[in-house]
Amino acid sequence: MTTPLTAVLDSRRTADFQQAGRALLKEPLLLAHGPHADDFRLVRQYTSELRDWFERNTGWSLQVDAEAARLRKSPGTLTDPTHPAREVKRADTPFTRRRYVLLCLALAALERSEAQITLGRLAEQVMLDAAEPRLAATGITFTLERRDERIDLAAVVRLLLHLGVVRRVAGEEEAYVSGTGDVLYDVERRVLAGLLASRRGPSIVIADAFEARLAELSAESALDSEELRFRAIRWTLTRRLLDEPVLYYDELSDAELAYLTRQRSFIAARINELTGLVPEVRAEGIAMIDPRDDLTDVRMPEQGTHGHVTLLLAEHLAAADSEVSREALEQRVRELAARHGSYWSKAAKQPGAEAELVEQAVARLCALGLARRTPDGVAPRPALHRYAVGEAIVLEPAVRAAASGPARPAAPVPTHRKGSQQ
């Protein structure tokens, strides 16, 4: 039968709307030029619908003009450290504390700069700002006397290039790091102006402790009615379901859990409307599953040595079903190296490599909501049980024939992976 034209058009519109929403969730700052230009055009086409959806369901504002689309996201929780800024290179190294400081200082310097700036000039401005006594008292120094300082600044600039805050005109960052050249950039002021996503200006935050400053920076308006309190809870739950791999019930307050129990179907339906994500509801929590498998920055499993180690340690933690010390995990990796080392990289088999292998595996498992760090080690979370491997059961041919009909060539019954507990 021929599909009616209206149904085809509605289906296409739904697909395009979801593609635009997913693009903003993956890249909250989309530029009119560059690798995400097609997604930007879709966002511009559905600006009104997207702005209304985010405002109603998450409280995030969406600003779109001819050059960029900026979704000002606020996290559902301020205590998740598992998705840091990363170096825009194959190494994908997480930003250190000093790189975060240099990023803020570089943005401040660019705000005061002309339309063009060299990397050397930017470095000088950052160095002057870093000498401010209150900043120096925190232990952060930047003097350009060491190569690692120039490498850190180059990593910051590459992130700014990726975000579209600056555009390279001439030169390469590697030449600046080695001291053989400089780099010239155009400063994209409209992108720079829209980069800050906080609800309050950082200059008016008066708290001293980091956690208190972060809370004050992202604080919502005062909630003086039951309707506003329910709206704030809905925003928080939707943000967490969009951003986090698993939302566990034991992490919610009583009010949040009660609201989610009543409104779970409604919230899940609205998220599906924007993203196509499908809810997987378990006794311990909810995970929004992505059938397209591209709306994530961390995957499980992965290929290569680190992916293999992560899967094997996931199986080990799931079988333990209790906290495991770092020393025990490192010992486990040494045992695994003796068994599987022929498939691993040469560096992974070197003495002492187990500490780095365990750290990378634990970081991935925590980022996916499958484990959590504890003062003495690592504890599995309920969702990790899907990686627990059951005992293999081997049936003799006669037993198999009696159990399942005509005899087939003898073979062990495949092991299975257990899902999280219902």
PDB file of C-alpha atoms in Angstrom, residues 69-264:
ATOM      1  CA  ALA A  69      23.220  28.002  18.199  1.00  0.00           C
ATOM      2  CA  ARG A  70      23.873  27.890  21.943  1.00  0.00           C
ATOM      3  CA  LEU A  71      22.000  25.607  24.335  1.00  0.00           C
ATOM      4  CA  ARG A  72      22.780  26.834  27.839  1.00  0.00           C
ATOM      5  CA  LYS A  73      22.756  23.553  29.728  1.00  0.00           C
ATOM      6  CA  SER A  74      22.790  23.230  33.498  1.00  0.00           C
ATOM      7  CA  PRO A  75      23.715  19.878  35.018  1.00  0.00           C
ATOM      8  CA  GLY A  76      21.163  17.827  36.902  1.00  0.00           C
ATOM      9  CA  THR A  77      23.775  17.233  39.604  1.00  0.00           C
ATOM     10  CA  LEU A  78      26.870  19.248  40.463  1.00  0.00           C
ATOM     11  CA  THR A  79      28.869  16.340  41.891  1.00  0.00           C
ATOM     12  CA  ASP A  80      29.561  14.257  38.769  1.00  0.00           C
ATOM     13  CA  PRO A  81      33.262  14.518  37.794  1.00  0.00           C
ATOM     14  CA  THR A  82      33.191  11.824  35.103  1.00  0.00           C
ATOM     15  CA  HIS A  83      32.808  13.982  31.978  1.00  0.00           C
ATOM     16  CA  PRO A  84      35.701  16.463  31.987  1.00  0.00           C
ATOM     17  CA  ALA A  85      36.859  18.718  29.189  1.00  0.00           C
ATOM     18  CA  ARG A  86      39.344  16.787  27.069  1.00  0.00           C
ATOM     19  CA  GLU A  87      42.239  17.627  24.832  1.00  0.00           C
ATOM     20  CA  VAL A  88      41.171  17.843  21.189  1.00  0.00           C
ATOM     21  CA  LYS A  89      43.690  15.279  19.968  1.00  0.00           C
ATOM     22  CA  ARG A  90      43.856  11.526  19.594  1.00  0.00           C
ATOM     23  CA  ALA A  91      45.174  11.246  23.166  1.00  0.00           C
ATOM     24  CA  ASP A  92      41.821  12.599  24.443  1.00  0.00           C
ATOM     25  CA  THR A  93      43.510  13.517  27.747  1.00  0.00           C
ATOM     26  CA  PRO A  94      41.235  15.005  30.467  1.00  0.00           C
ATOM     27  CA  PHE A  95      41.947  18.593  31.454  1.00  0.00           C
ATOM     28  CA  THR A  96      43.994  19.112  34.582  1.00  0.00           C
ATOM     29  CA  ARG A  97      43.279  21.764  37.202  1.00  0.00           C
ATOM     30  CA  ARG A  98      45.877  24.067  35.638  1.00  0.00           C
ATOM     31  CA  ARG A  99      44.346  23.709  32.179  1.00  0.00           C
ATOM     32  CA  TYR A 100      40.928  24.687  33.522  1.00  0.00           C
ATOM     33  CA  VAL A 101      42.481  27.786  35.099  1.00  0.00           C
ATOM     34  CA  LEU A 102      44.302  28.637  31.865  1.00  0.00           C
ATOM     35  CA  LEU A 103      41.041  28.208  29.947  1.00  0.00           C
ATOM     36  CA  CYS A 104      39.300  30.789  32.144  1.00  0.00           C
ATOM     37  CA  LEU A 105      42.251  33.184  31.926  1.00  0.00           C
ATOM     38  CA  ALA A 106      42.423  32.773  28.138  1.00  0.00           C
ATOM     39  CA  LEU A 107      38.717  33.586  27.784  1.00  0.00           C
ATOM     40  CA  ALA A 108      39.173  36.690  29.929  1.00  0.00           C
ATOM     41  CA  ALA A 109      42.126  37.776  27.778  1.00  0.00           C
ATOM     42  CA  LEU A 110      40.189  37.193  24.550  1.00  0.00           C
ATOM     43  CA  GLU A 111      37.316  39.309  25.890  1.00  0.00           C
ATOM     44  CA  ARG A 112      39.730  42.257  26.154  1.00  0.00           C
ATOM     45  CA  SER A 113      41.599  41.585  22.906  1.00  0.00           C
ATOM     46  CA  GLU A 114      41.295  43.055  19.427  1.00  0.00           C
ATOM     47  CA  ALA A 115      39.683  41.229  16.509  1.00  0.00           C
ATOM     48  CA  GLN A 116      42.900  39.278  15.967  1.00  0.00           C
ATOM     49  CA  ILE A 117      45.459  37.938  18.419  1.00  0.00           C
ATOM     50  CA  THR A 118      48.595  35.819  18.299  1.00  0.00           C
ATOM     51  CA  LEU A 119      49.206  32.872  20.576  1.00  0.00           C
ATOM     52  CA  GLY A 120      52.301  34.597  21.937  1.00  0.00           C
ATOM     53  CA  ARG A 121      50.314  37.703  22.837  1.00  0.00           C
ATOM     54  CA  LEU A 122      47.588  35.583  24.418  1.00  0.00           C
ATOM     55  CA  ALA A 123      50.223  33.765  26.476  1.00  0.00           C
ATOM     56  CA  GLU A 124      51.603  37.073  27.748  1.00  0.00           C
ATOM     57  CA  GLN A 125      48.156  38.222  28.866  1.00  0.00           C
ATOM     58  CA  VAL A 126      47.471  34.892  30.573  1.00  0.00           C
ATOM     59  CA  MET A 127      50.844  35.044  32.324  1.00  0.00           C
ATOM     60  CA  LEU A 128      50.102  38.537  33.666  1.00  0.00           C
ATOM     61  CA  ASP A 129      46.689  37.476  34.966  1.00  0.00           C
ATOM     62  CA  ALA A 130      48.119  34.310  36.514  1.00  0.00           C
ATOM     63  CA  ALA A 131      50.489  36.429  38.604  1.00  0.00           C
ATOM     64  CA  GLU A 132      47.536  37.911  40.506  1.00  0.00           C
ATOM     65  CA  PRO A 133      48.308  37.264  44.218  1.00  0.00           C
ATOM     66  CA  ARG A 134      45.038  35.497  45.090  1.00  0.00           C
ATOM     67  CA  LEU A 135      45.445  33.101  42.169  1.00  0.00           C
ATOM     68  CA  ALA A 136      49.118  32.506  42.892  1.00  0.00           C
ATOM     69  CA  ALA A 137      48.206  31.672  46.498  1.00  0.00           C
ATOM     70  CA  THR A 138      46.230  28.651  45.251  1.00  0.00           C
ATOM     71  CA  GLY A 139      49.401  27.092  43.860  1.00  0.00           C
ATOM     72  CA  ILE A 140      48.660  27.723  40.172  1.00  0.00           C
ATOM     73  CA  THR A 141      51.654  29.223  38.362  1.00  0.00           C
ATOM     74  CA  PHE A 142      52.195  30.080  34.705  1.00  0.00           C
ATOM     75  CA  THR A 143      55.529  31.633  33.730  1.00  0.00           C
ATOM     76  CA  LEU A 144      56.140  30.212  30.204  1.00  0.00           C
ATOM     77  CA  GLU A 145      59.535  29.026  31.415  1.00  0.00           C
ATOM     78  CA  ARG A 146      58.719  25.331  30.958  1.00  0.00           C
ATOM     79  CA  ARG A 147      57.657  23.397  27.888  1.00  0.00           C
ATOM     80  CA  ASP A 148      54.779  21.700  29.727  1.00  0.00           C
ATOM     81  CA  GLU A 149      53.232  25.134  30.392  1.00  0.00           C
ATOM     82  CA  ARG A 150      53.240  25.912  26.654  1.00  0.00           C
ATOM     83  CA  ILE A 151      51.757  22.460  25.967  1.00  0.00           C
ATOM     84  CA  ASP A 152      48.933  23.207  28.424  1.00  0.00           C
ATOM     85  CA  LEU A 153      48.185  26.554  26.787  1.00  0.00           C
ATOM     86  CA  ALA A 154      48.228  24.950  23.327  1.00  0.00           C
ATOM     87  CA  ALA A 155      45.698  22.345  24.563  1.00  0.00           C
ATOM     88  CA  VAL A 156      43.444  25.160  25.813  1.00  0.00           C
ATOM     89  CA  VAL A 157      43.628  26.949  22.464  1.00  0.00           C
ATOM     90  CA  ARG A 158      42.797  23.755  20.570  1.00  0.00           C
ATOM     91  CA  LEU A 159      39.649  23.438  22.678  1.00  0.00           C
ATOM     92  CA  LEU A 160      38.756  27.057  21.856  1.00  0.00           C
ATOM     93  CA  LEU A 161      39.324  26.278  18.164  1.00  0.00           C
ATOM     94  CA  HIS A 162      37.001  23.280  18.461  1.00  0.00           C
ATOM     95  CA  LEU A 163      34.343  25.423  20.121  1.00  0.00           C
ATOM     96  CA  GLY A 164      34.706  28.118  17.467  1.00  0.00           C
ATOM     97  CA  VAL A 165      35.765  30.862  19.890  1.00  0.00           C
ATOM     98  CA  VAL A 166      38.859  31.511  17.775  1.00  0.00           C
ATOM     99  CA  ARG A 167      39.671  30.669  14.169  1.00  0.00           C
ATOM    100  CA  ARG A 168      43.219  29.927  13.037  1.00  0.00           C
ATOM    101  CA  VAL A 169      44.497  32.287  10.331  1.00  0.00           C
ATOM    102  CA  ALA A 170      48.142  31.228  10.084  1.00  0.00           C
ATOM    103  CA  GLY A 171      50.646  29.065  11.912  1.00  0.00           C
ATOM    104  CA  GLU A 172      50.460  25.914  14.047  1.00  0.00           C
ATOM    105  CA  GLU A 173      50.353  25.414  17.809  1.00  0.00           C
ATOM    106  CA  GLU A 174      53.175  22.851  17.632  1.00  0.00           C
ATOM    107  CA  ALA A 175      55.510  25.541  16.302  1.00  0.00           C
ATOM    108  CA  TYR A 176      54.734  27.757  19.291  1.00  0.00           C
ATOM    109  CA  VAL A 177      55.287  24.897  21.740  1.00  0.00           C
ATOM    110  CA  SER A 178      58.691  24.141  20.213  1.00  0.00           C
ATOM    111  CA  GLY A 179      59.612  27.829  20.128  1.00  0.00           C
ATOM    112  CA  THR A 180      59.961  28.017  16.337  1.00  0.00           C
ATOM    113  CA  GLY A 181      56.922  30.093  15.422  1.00  0.00           C
ATOM    114  CA  ASP A 182      53.678  31.752  16.409  1.00  0.00           C
ATOM    115  CA  VAL A 183      50.001  31.442  15.492  1.00  0.00           C
ATOM    116  CA  LEU A 184      47.496  34.120  14.423  1.00  0.00           C
ATOM    117  CA  TYR A 185      43.789  33.814  15.257  1.00  0.00           C
ATOM    118  CA  ASP A 186      40.560  35.631  14.498  1.00  0.00           C
ATOM    119  CA  VAL A 187      38.446  36.125  17.624  1.00  0.00           C
ATOM    120  CA  GLU A 188      34.792  35.164  17.084  1.00  0.00           C
ATOM    121  CA  ARG A 189      33.190  37.614  19.493  1.00  0.00           C
ATOM    122  CA  ARG A 190      29.593  36.466  19.124  1.00  0.00           C
ATOM    123  CA  VAL A 191      30.581  32.890  19.956  1.00  0.00           C
ATOM    124  CA  LEU A 192      32.749  34.096  22.840  1.00  0.00           C
ATOM    125  CA  ALA A 193      29.894  36.162  24.264  1.00  0.00           C
ATOM    126  CA  GLY A 194      27.553  33.178  24.303  1.00  0.00           C
ATOM    127  CA  LEU A 195      29.979  30.707  25.844  1.00  0.00           C
ATOM    128  CA  LEU A 196      29.141  31.317  29.502  1.00  0.00           C
ATOM    129  CA  ALA A 197      26.119  29.243  30.525  1.00  0.00           C
ATOM    130  CA  SER A 198      25.769  30.143  34.196  1.00  0.00           C
ATOM    131  CA  ARG A 199      22.614  31.789  35.515  1.00  0.00           C
ATOM    132  CA  ARG A 200      24.652  34.290  37.511  1.00  0.00           C
ATOM    133  CA  GLY A 201      27.739  36.268  36.601  1.00  0.00           C
ATOM    134  CA  PRO A 202      30.861  34.749  38.197  1.00  0.00           C
ATOM    135  CA  SER A 203      31.961  38.193  39.403  1.00  0.00           C
ATOM    136  CA  ILE A 204      28.989  38.462  41.791  1.00  0.00           C
ATOM    137  CA  VAL A 205      29.518  35.043  43.422  1.00  0.00           C
ATOM    138  CA  ILE A 206      30.797  35.673  46.948  1.00  0.00           C
ATOM    139  CA  ALA A 207      31.186  32.165  48.417  1.00  0.00           C
ATOM    140  CA  ASP A 208      34.740  30.953  49.143  1.00  0.00           C
ATOM    141  CA  ALA A 209      34.610  27.136  49.002  1.00  0.00           C
ATOM    142  CA  PHE A 210      34.525  25.570  45.543  1.00  0.00           C
ATOM    143  CA  GLU A 211      31.333  23.575  46.126  1.00  0.00           C
ATOM    144  CA  ALA A 212      29.542  26.630  47.524  1.00  0.00           C
ATOM    145  CA  ARG A 213      30.683  28.805  44.614  1.00  0.00           C
ATOM    146  CA  LEU A 214      29.493  26.213  42.111  1.00  0.00           C
ATOM    147  CA  ALA A 215      26.099  25.967  43.798  1.00  0.00           C
ATOM    148  CA  GLU A 216      25.742  29.744  43.890  1.00  0.00           C
ATOM    149  CA  LEU A 217      26.808  30.045  40.256  1.00  0.00           C
ATOM    150  CA  SER A 218      24.093  27.643  39.093  1.00  0.00           C
ATOM    151  CA  ALA A 219      21.357  28.478  41.624  1.00  0.00           C
ATOM    152  CA  GLU A 220      17.808  28.691  40.285  1.00  0.00           C
ATOM    153  CA  SER A 221      15.361  31.420  41.239  1.00  0.00           C
ATOM    154  CA  ALA A 222      13.545  31.171  44.574  1.00  0.00           C
ATOM    155  CA  LEU A 223      10.681  28.664  44.569  1.00  0.00           C
ATOM    156  CA  ASP A 224       7.740  30.120  46.492  1.00  0.00           C
ATOM    157  CA  SER A 225       4.889  27.895  45.276  1.00  0.00           C
ATOM    158  CA  GLU A 226       4.132  24.202  44.942  1.00  0.00           C
ATOM    159  CA  GLU A 227       3.842  24.517  41.172  1.00  0.00           C
ATOM    160  CA  LEU A 228       7.342  26.009  40.899  1.00  0.00           C
ATOM    161  CA  ARG A 229       8.776  23.315  43.162  1.00  0.00           C
ATOM    162  CA  PHE A 230       7.241  20.577  41.013  1.00  0.00           C
ATOM    163  CA  ARG A 231       8.585  22.278  37.905  1.00  0.00           C
ATOM    164  CA  ALA A 232      12.090  22.400  39.403  1.00  0.00           C
ATOM    165  CA  ILE A 233      11.904  18.684  40.227  1.00  0.00           C
ATOM    166  CA  ARG A 234      10.755  17.900  36.678  1.00  0.00           C
ATOM    167  CA  TRP A 235      13.640  19.915  35.267  1.00  0.00           C
ATOM    168  CA  THR A 236      16.169  18.142  37.486  1.00  0.00           C
ATOM    169  CA  LEU A 237      14.905  14.667  36.641  1.00  0.00           C
ATOM    170  CA  THR A 238      14.775  15.369  32.902  1.00  0.00           C
ATOM    171  CA  ARG A 239      18.284  16.837  32.935  1.00  0.00           C
ATOM    172  CA  ARG A 240      19.638  13.782  34.697  1.00  0.00           C
ATOM    173  CA  LEU A 241      17.876  11.338  32.399  1.00  0.00           C
ATOM    174  CA  LEU A 242      19.287  13.192  29.386  1.00  0.00           C
ATOM    175  CA  ASP A 243      22.835  13.535  30.705  1.00  0.00           C
ATOM    176  CA  GLU A 244      23.449  10.475  32.877  1.00  0.00           C
ATOM    177  CA  PRO A 245      23.669   6.848  31.708  1.00  0.00           C
ATOM    178  CA  VAL A 246      21.634   5.567  34.670  1.00  0.00           C
ATOM    179  CA  LEU A 247      19.383   7.370  37.136  1.00  0.00           C
ATOM    180  CA  TYR A 248      19.358   5.382  40.391  1.00  0.00           C
ATOM    181  CA  TYR A 249      16.433   5.804  42.751  1.00  0.00           C
ATOM    182  CA  ASP A 250      18.678   5.788  45.827  1.00  0.00           C
ATOM    183  CA  GLU A 251      20.319   9.005  44.591  1.00  0.00           C
ATOM    184  CA  LEU A 252      17.032  10.918  44.629  1.00  0.00           C
ATOM    185  CA  SER A 253      15.416  12.835  47.440  1.00  0.00           C
ATOM    186  CA  ASP A 254      12.044  11.671  48.764  1.00  0.00           C
ATOM    187  CA  ALA A 255      10.267  14.445  46.871  1.00  0.00           C
ATOM    188  CA  GLU A 256      12.082  13.623  43.613  1.00  0.00           C
ATOM    189  CA  LEU A 257      11.379   9.905  43.937  1.00  0.00           C
ATOM    190  CA  ALA A 258       7.692  10.506  44.651  1.00  0.00           C
ATOM    191  CA  TYR A 259       7.369  12.829  41.651  1.00  0.00           C
ATOM    192  CA  LEU A 260       9.212  10.390  39.357  1.00  0.00           C
ATOM    193  CA  THR A 261       6.988   7.526  40.496  1.00  0.00           C
ATOM    194  CA  ARG A 262       3.894   9.506  39.482  1.00  0.00           C
ATOM    195  CA  GLN A 263       5.228  11.146  36.324  1.00  0.00           C
ATOM    196  CA  ARG A 264       7.706   8.582  34.963  1.00  0.00           C
TER     197      ARG A 264
END
